[in-house]
PDB file of C-alpha atoms in Angstrom:
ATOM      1  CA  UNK A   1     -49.380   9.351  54.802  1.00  0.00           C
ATOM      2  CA  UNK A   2     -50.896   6.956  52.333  1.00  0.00           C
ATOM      3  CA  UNK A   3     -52.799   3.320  53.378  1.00  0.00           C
ATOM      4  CA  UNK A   4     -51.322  -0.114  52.932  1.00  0.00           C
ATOM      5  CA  UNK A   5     -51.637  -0.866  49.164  1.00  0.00           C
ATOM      6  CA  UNK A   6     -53.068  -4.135  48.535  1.00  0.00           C
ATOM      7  CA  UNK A   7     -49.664  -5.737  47.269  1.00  0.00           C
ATOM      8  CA  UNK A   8     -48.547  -4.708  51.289  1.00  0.00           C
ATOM      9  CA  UNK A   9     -51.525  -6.295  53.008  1.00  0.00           C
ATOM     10  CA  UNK A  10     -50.963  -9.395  51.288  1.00  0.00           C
ATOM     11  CA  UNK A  11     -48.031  -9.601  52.153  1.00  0.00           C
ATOM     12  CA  UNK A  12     -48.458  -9.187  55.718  1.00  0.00           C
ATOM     13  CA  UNK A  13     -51.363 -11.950  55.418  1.00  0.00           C
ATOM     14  CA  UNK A  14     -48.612 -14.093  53.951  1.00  0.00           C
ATOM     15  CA  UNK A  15     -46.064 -13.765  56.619  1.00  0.00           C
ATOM     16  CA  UNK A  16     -48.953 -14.460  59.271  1.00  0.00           C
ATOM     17  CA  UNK A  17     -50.048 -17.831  57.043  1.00  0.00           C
ATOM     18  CA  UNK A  18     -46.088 -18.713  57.369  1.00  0.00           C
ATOM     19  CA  UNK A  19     -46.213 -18.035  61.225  1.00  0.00           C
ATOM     20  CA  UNK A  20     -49.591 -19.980  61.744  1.00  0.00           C
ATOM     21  CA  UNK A  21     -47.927 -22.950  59.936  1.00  0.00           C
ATOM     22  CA  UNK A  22     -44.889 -22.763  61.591  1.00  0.00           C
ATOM     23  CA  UNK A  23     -46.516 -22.682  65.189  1.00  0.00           C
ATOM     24  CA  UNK A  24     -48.850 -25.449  64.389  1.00  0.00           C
ATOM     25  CA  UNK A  25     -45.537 -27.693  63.574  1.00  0.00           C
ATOM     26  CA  UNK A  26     -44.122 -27.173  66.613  1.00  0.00           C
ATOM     27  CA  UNK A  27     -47.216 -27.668  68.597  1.00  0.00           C
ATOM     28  CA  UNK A  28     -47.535 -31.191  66.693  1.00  0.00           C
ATOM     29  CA  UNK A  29     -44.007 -31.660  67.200  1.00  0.00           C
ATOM     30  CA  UNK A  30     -44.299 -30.958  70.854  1.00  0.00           C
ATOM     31  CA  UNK A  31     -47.120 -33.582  71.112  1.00  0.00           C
ATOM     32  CA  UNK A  32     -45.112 -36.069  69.371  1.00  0.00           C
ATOM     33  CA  UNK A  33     -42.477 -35.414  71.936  1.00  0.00           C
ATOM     34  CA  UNK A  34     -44.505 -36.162  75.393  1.00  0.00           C
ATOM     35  CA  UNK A  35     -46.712 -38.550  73.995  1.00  0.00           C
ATOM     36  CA  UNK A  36     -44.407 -40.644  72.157  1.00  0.00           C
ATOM     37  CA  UNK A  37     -46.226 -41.229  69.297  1.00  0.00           C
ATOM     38  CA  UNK A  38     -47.672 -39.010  66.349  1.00  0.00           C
ATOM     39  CA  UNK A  39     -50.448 -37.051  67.420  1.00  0.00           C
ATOM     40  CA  UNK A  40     -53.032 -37.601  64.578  1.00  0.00           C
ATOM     41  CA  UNK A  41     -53.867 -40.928  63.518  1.00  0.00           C
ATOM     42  CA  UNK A  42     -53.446 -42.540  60.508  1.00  0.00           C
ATOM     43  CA  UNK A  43     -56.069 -40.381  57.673  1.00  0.00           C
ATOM     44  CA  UNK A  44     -59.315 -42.559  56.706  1.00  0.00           C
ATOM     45  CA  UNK A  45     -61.949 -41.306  53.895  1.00  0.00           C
ATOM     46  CA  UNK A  46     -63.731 -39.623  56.987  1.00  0.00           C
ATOM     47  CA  UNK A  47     -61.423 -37.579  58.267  1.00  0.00           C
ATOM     48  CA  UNK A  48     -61.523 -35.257  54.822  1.00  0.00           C
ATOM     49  CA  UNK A  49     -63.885 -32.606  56.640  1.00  0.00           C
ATOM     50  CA  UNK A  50     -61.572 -32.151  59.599  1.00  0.00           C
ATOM     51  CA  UNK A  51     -59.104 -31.534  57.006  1.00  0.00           C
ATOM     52  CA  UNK A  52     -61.070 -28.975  55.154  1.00  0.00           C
ATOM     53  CA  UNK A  53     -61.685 -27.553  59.234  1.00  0.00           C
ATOM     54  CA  UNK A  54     -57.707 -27.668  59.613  1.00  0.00           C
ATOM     55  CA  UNK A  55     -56.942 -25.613  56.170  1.00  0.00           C
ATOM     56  CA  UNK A  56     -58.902 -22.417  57.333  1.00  0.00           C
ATOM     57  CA  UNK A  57     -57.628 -22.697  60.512  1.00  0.00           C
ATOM     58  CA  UNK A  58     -54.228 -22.759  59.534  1.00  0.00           C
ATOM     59  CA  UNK A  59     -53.905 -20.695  55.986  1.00  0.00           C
ATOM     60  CA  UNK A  60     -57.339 -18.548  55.737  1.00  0.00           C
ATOM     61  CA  UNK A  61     -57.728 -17.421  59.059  1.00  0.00           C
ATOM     62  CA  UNK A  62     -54.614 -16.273  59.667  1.00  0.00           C
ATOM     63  CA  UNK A  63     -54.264 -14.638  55.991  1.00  0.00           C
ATOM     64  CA  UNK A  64     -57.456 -12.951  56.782  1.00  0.00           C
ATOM     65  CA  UNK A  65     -56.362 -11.633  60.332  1.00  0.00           C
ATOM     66  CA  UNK A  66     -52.835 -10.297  58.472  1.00  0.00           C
ATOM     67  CA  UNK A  67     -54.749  -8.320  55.731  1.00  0.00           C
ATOM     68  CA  UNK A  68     -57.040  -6.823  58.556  1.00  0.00           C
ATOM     69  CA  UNK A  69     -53.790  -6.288  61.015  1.00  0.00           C
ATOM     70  CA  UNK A  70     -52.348  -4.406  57.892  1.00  0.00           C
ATOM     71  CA  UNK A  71     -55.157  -2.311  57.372  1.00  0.00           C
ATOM     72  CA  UNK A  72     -55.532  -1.427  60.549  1.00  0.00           C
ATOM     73  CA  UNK A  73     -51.768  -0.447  61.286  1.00  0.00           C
ATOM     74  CA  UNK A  74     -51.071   1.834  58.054  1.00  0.00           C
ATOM     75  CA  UNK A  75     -54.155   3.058  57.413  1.00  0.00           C
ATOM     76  CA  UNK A  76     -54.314   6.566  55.673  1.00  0.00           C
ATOM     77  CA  UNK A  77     -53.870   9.116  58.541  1.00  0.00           C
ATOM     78  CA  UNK A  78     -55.399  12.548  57.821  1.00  0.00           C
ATOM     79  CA  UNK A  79     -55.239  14.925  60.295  1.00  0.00           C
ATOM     80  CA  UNK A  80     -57.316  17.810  60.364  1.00  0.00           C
ATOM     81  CA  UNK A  81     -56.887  21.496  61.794  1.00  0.00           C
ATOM     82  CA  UNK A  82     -58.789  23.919  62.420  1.00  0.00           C
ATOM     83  CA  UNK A  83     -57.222  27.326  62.775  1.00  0.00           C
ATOM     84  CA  UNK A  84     -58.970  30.460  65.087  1.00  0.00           C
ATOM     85  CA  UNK A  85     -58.562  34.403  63.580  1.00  0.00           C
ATOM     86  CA  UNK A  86     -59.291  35.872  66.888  1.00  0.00           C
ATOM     87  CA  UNK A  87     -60.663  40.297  66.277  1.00  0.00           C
TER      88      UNK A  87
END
């Protein structure tokens, strides 16, 4: 059995970018919902580092975790056996 190829593992860290994004909008959602009103404020100039902060957390991280959960799950398994001649 051969490894992931790279085309494979980013694709995997694709589909977990698309899942990360897709939880955060319902969690934001969901906060809009009980509290009534949208959960971030209005952006000001200051507020560009927690969006730098957000962007990994939402895109890299989870692209990064996919790559490593497709590594991980079709890796190259070689099996070795050893064989006895018993006299």
């Amino acid at each position: 059995m051969r490894g992931a190829s790279r085309r494979e593992r980013s694709l995997t860290g694709l589909g977990f970018v698309i899942a990360a994004m897709l939880v955060a909008v319902v969690l934001f959602r969901a906060l809009e919902i009980v509290r009534g009103a949208p959960p971030l404020s209005s952006p000001r100039a200051e507020d560009g580092f927690l969006f730098c902060v957000g962007l990994i957390a939402v895109v890299i991280i989870p692209y990064i975790m996919g790559t490593r959960v497709a590594r991980l799950l079709w890796r190259s398994r070689i099996h070795f056996y050893r064989t006895y001649q018993h006299q």
